[in-house]
Short mmCIF file of C-alpha atoms and ligand atoms in Angstrom, two decimals:
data_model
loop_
_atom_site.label_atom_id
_atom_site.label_comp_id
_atom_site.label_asym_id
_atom_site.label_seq_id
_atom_site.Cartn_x
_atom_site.Cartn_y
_atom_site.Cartn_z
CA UNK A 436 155.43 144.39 70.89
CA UNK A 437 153.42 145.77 73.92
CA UNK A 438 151.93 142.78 75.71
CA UNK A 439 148.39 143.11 77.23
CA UNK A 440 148.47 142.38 80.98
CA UNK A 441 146.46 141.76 83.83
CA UNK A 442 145.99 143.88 86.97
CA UNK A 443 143.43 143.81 89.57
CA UNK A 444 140.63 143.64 87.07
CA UNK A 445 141.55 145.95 84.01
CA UNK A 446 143.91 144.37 80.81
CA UNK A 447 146.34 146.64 80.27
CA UNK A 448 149.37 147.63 77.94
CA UNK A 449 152.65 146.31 80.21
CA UNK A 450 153.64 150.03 80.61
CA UNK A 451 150.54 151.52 82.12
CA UNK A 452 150.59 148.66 84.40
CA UNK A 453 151.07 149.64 88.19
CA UNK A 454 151.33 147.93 91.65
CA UNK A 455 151.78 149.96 95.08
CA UNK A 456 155.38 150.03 96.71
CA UNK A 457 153.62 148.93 99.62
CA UNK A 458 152.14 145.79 98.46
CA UNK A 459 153.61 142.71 100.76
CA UNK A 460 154.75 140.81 97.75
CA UNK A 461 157.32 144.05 97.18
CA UNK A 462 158.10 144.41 100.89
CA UNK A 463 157.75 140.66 102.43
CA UNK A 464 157.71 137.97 99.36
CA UNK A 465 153.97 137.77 100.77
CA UNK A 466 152.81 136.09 97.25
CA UNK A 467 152.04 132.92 95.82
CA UNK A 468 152.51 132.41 92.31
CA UNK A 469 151.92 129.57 89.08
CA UNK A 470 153.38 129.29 85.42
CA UNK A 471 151.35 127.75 83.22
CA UNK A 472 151.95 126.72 79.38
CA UNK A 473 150.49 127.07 76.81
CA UNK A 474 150.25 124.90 73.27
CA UNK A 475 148.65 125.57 70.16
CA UNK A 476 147.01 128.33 71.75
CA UNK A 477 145.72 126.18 74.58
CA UNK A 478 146.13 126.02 78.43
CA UNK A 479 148.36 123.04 79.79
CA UNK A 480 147.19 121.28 82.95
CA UNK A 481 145.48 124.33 84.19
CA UNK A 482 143.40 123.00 86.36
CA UNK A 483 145.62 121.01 88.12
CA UNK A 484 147.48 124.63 88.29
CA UNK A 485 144.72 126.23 89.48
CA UNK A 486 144.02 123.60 92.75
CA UNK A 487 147.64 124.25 93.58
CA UNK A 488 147.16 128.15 93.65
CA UNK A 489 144.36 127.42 95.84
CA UNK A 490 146.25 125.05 98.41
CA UNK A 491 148.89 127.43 98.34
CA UNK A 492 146.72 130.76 99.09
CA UNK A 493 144.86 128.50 102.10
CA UNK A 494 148.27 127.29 103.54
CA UNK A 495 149.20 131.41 103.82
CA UNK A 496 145.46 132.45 104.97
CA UNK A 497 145.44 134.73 101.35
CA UNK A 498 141.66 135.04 100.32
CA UNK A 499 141.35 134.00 96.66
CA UNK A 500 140.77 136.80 94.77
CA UNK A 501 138.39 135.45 92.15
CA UNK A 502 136.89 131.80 91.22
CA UNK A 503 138.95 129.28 89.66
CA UNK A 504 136.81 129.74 86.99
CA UNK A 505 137.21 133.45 86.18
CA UNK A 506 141.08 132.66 86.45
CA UNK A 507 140.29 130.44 83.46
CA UNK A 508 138.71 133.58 81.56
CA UNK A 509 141.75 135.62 82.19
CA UNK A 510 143.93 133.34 81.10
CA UNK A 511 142.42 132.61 77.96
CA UNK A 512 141.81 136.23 77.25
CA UNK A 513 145.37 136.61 77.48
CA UNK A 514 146.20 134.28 75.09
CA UNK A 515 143.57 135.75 72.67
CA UNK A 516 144.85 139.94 73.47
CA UNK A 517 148.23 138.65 73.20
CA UNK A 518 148.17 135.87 70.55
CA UNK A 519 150.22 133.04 71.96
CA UNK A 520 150.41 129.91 70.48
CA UNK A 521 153.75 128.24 72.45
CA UNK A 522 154.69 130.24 75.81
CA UNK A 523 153.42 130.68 79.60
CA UNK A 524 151.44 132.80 81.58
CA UNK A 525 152.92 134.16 84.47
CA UNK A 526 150.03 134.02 87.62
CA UNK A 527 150.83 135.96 90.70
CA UNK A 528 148.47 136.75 93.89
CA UNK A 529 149.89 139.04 96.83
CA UNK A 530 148.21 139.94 100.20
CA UNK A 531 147.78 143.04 98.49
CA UNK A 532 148.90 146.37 99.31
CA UNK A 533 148.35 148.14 103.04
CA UNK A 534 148.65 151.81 103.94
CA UNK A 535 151.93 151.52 105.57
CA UNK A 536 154.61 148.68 105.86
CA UNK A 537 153.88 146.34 108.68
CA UNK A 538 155.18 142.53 109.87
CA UNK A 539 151.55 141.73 110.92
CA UNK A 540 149.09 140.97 107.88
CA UNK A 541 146.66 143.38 107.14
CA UNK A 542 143.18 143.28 108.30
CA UNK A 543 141.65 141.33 104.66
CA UNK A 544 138.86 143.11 105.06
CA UNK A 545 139.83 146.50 104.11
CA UNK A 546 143.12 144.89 101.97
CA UNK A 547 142.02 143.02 99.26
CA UNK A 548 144.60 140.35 97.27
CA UNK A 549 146.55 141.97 94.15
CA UNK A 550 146.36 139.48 91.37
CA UNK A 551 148.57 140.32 88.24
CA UNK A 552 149.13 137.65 85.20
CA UNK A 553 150.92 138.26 81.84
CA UNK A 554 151.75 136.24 78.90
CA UNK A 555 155.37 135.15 77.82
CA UNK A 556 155.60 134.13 74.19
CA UNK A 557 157.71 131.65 73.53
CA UNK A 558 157.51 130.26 69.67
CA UNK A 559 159.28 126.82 69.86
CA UNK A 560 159.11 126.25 73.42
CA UNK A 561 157.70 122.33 72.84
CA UNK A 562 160.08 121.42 70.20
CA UNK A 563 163.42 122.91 71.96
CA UNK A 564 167.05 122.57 70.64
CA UNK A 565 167.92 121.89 74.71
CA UNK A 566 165.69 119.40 74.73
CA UNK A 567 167.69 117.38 71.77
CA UNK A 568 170.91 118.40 73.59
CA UNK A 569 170.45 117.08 77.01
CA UNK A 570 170.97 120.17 80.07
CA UNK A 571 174.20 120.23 82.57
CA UNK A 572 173.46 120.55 85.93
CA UNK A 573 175.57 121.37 89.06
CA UNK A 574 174.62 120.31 92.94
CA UNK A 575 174.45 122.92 95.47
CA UNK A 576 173.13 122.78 99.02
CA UNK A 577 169.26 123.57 99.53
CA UNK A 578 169.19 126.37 101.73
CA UNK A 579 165.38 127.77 101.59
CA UNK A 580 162.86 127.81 104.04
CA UNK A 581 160.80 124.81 104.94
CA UNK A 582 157.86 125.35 103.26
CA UNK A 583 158.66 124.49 99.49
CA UNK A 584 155.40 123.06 99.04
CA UNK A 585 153.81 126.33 98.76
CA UNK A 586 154.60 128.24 95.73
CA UNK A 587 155.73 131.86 96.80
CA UNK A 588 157.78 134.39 95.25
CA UNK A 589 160.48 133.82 97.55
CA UNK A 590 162.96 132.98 94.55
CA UNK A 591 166.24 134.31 95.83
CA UNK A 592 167.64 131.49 96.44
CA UNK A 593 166.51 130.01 93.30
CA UNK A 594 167.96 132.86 91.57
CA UNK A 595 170.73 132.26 93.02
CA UNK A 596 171.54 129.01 91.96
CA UNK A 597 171.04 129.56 88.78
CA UNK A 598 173.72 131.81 88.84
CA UNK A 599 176.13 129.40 90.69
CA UNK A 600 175.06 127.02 87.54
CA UNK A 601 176.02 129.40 85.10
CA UNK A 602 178.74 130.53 86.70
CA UNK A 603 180.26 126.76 86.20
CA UNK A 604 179.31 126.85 83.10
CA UNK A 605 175.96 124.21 83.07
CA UNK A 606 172.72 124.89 83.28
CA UNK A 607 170.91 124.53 86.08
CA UNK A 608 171.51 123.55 89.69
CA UNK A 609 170.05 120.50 91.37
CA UNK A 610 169.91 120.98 95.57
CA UNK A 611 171.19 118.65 97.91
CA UNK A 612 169.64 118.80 101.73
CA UNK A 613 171.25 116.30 104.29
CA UNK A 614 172.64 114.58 101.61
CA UNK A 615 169.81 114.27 99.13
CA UNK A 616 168.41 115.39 96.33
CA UNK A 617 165.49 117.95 97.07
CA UNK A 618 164.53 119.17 93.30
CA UNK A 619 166.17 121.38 91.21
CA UNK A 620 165.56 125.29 91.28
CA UNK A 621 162.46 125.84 89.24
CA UNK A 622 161.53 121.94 88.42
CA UNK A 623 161.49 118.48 89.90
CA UNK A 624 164.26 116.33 89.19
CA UNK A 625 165.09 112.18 88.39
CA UNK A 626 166.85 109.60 87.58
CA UNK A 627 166.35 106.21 85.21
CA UNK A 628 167.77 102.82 86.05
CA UNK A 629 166.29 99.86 84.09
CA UNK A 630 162.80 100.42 83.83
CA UNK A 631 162.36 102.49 86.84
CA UNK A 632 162.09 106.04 87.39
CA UNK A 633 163.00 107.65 90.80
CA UNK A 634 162.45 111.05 92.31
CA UNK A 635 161.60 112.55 95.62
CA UNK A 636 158.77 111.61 97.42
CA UNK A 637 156.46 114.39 97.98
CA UNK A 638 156.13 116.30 101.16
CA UNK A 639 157.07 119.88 102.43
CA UNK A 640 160.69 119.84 101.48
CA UNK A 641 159.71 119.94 97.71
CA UNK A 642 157.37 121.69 95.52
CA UNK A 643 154.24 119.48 94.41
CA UNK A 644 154.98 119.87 90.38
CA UNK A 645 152.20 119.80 88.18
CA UNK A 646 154.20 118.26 85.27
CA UNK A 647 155.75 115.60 87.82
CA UNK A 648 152.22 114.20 88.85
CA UNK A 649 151.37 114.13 85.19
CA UNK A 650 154.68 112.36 83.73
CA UNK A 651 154.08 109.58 86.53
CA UNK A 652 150.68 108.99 85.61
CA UNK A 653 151.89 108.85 81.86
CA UNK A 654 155.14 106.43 83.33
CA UNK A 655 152.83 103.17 82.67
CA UNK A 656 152.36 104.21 79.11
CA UNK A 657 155.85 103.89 78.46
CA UNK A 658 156.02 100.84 80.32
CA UNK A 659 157.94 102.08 83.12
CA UNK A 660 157.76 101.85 86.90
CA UNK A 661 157.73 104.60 89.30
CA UNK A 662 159.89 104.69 92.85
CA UNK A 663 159.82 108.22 95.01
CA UNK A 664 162.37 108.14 97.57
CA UNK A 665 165.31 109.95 98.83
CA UNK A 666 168.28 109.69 96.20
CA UNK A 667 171.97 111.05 96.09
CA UNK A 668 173.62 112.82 93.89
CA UNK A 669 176.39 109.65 93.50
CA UNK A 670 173.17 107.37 92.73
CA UNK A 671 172.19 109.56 90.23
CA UNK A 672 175.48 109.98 88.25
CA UNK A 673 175.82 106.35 88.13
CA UNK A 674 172.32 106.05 86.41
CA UNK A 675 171.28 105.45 83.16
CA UNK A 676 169.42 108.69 82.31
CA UNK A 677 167.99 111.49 84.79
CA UNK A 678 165.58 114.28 83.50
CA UNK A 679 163.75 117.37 85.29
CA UNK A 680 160.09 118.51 85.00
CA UNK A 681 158.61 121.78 85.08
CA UNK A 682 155.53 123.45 82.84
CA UNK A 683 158.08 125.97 81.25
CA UNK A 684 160.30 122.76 80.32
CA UNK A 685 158.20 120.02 80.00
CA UNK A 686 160.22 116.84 80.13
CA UNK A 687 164.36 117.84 79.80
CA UNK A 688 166.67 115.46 79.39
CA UNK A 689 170.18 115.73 82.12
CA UNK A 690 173.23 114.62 80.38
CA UNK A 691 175.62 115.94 82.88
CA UNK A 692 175.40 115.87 86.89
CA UNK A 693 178.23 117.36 89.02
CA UNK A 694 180.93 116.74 85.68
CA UNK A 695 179.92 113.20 85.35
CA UNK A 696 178.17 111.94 81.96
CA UNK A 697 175.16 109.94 82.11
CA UNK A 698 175.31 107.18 79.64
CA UNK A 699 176.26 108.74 76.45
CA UNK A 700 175.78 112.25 77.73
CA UNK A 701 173.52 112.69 75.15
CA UNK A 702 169.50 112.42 76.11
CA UNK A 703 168.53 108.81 76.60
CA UNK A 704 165.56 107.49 74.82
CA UNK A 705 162.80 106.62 78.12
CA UNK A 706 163.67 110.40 78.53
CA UNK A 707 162.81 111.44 75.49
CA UNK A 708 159.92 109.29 74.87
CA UNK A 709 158.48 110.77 78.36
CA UNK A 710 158.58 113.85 77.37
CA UNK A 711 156.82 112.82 73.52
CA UNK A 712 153.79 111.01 75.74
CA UNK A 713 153.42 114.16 78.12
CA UNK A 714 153.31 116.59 74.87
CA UNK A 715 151.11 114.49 72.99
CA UNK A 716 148.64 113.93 75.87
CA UNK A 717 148.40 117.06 77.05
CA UNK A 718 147.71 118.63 73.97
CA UNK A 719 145.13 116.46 73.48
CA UNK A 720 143.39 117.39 77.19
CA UNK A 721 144.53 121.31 76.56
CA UNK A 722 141.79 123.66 77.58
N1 PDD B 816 158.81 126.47 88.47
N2 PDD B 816 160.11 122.84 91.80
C1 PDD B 816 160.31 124.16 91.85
C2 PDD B 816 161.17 124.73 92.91
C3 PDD B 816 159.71 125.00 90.88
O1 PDD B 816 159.89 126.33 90.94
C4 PDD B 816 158.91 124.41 89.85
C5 PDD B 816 158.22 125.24 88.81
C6 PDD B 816 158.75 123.01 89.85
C7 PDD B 816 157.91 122.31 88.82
O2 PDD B 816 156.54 122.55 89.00
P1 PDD B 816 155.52 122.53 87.78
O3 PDD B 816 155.71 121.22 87.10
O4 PDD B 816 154.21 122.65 88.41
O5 PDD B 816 155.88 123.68 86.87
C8 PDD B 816 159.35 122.26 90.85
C9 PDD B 816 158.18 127.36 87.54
C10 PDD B 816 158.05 126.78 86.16
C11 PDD B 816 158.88 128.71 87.55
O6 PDD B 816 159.23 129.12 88.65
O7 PDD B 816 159.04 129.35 86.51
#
């Protein structure tokens, strides 16, 4: 099916769609971007989406190109055109598109921000069979720039490593900088010992994940405590569960890190039950 999409004001069919070859995401990576999920028809954590787009246009001097609140209207007109019930909506705003190709941003007065979203459905996406199965992942050395905090399209690298991971036959890569664990390539990662769940503290060196800083608010509900520090990959392996975090996968379960089983190598329950509280409650505060 032809999916509806969104470009600079007009909803269009995917095909008709068109962006200029001279637009600085194409030339530069000069773009920010968000995924958000959708449930039952309904928008997860999008406001908590929609303050990081903002933080990460102001970090790269990008003007906003519409209010937060007319972002809502797109998105749920999206939905609606396109009739997803489980899936995402991809968000993406660029400097826009100058006259010619230049290092030096153009003057924002004459070039306006490009904003494009479109929907990915994605029936089963909450009650996935990798989810029941536990994911694989692989380290490899975190070689991007040092300003993960801001969400840009710069996803080589991540791209990348996803290869590497599927190259050794897992599933994802986690990345390792001066020995510890940064995140993995599109999601936050963790680990569980006793009742305690540990991951990264945040700062530049890591994106600031909108699922993460709603699965530690939901860690007291399943009476668990929360540390965020610097970890290994050794620590990890030696855990009792670990588990990564990202809108498109929710909660996920790692059974594997580097060839070494956690536990069982099968998903442990505080795993599991996180991921049951952060579907349940944010359903419940879906917009
Ligand atoms: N990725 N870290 C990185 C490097 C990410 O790319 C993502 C999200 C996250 C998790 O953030 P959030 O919980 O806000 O989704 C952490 C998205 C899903 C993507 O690139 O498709």
């Amino acid at each position: 099916m032809t999916r509806t999409v969104y470009v600079n004001g007009e909803y269009l069919p995917e095909t008709e769609a068109k962006v200029s070859i001279f637009d600085r995401a194409f030339l530069m990576a000069d773009g920010v971007y968000e995924v958000t999920s959708v449930l039952d028809g309904k928008l997860i954590d999008f406001d908590g989406h929609a303050k990081r787009l903002q933080r990460s246009l102001s970090e790269l001097d990008i003007a906003a190109p519409c209010t937060m609140d007319e972002l809502l209207d797109i998105h749920r007109e999206l939905v609606k055109l396109n009739n997803i019930e489980e899936g995402m909506i991809y968000l993406q705003v660029t400097r826009g598109a100058p006259d010619d190709r230049d290092f030096v941003f153009p003057d924002p007065e004459t070039t306006k921000p490009t904003l494009v979203l479109f929907t990915q459905n994605k029936p089963g996406l909450a009650d996935s069979p990798a989810a029941k199965k536990g994911i694989k992942v692989i380290s490899i050395d975190d070689i991007r720039w040092g300003r993960r905090d801001i969400k840009t399209v710069q996803l080589l690298y991540p791209s990348m490593g996803k290869m590497m991971a599927k190259k050794a036959g897992v599933d994802d890569a986690w990345m390792v900088e001066d020995g510890f664990v940064t995140e993995g390539t599109s999601n936050n990662a963790y680990f569980i010992k006793g009742n305690k769940i540990v991951t990264r503290a945040l700062s530049n060196d890591i994106l600031h994940g909108i699922t993460r800083a709603a699965v530690l608010r939901f860690a007291a509900e399943a009476q668990m405590e929360v540390e965020e520090r610097n970890f290994t990959i050794e620590e990890a392996q030696q855990a009792d569960e670990a588990f990564i975090t990202s809108a498109s996968t929710f909660v996920m379960p790692v059974v594997e890190i580097d060839g070494v089983s956690l536990g069982e190598g099968v998903p442990g329950p505080r795993a599991l039950r996180l991921r049951e509280i952060y579907l349940d409650e944010s359903r419940k505060a879906a917009v």
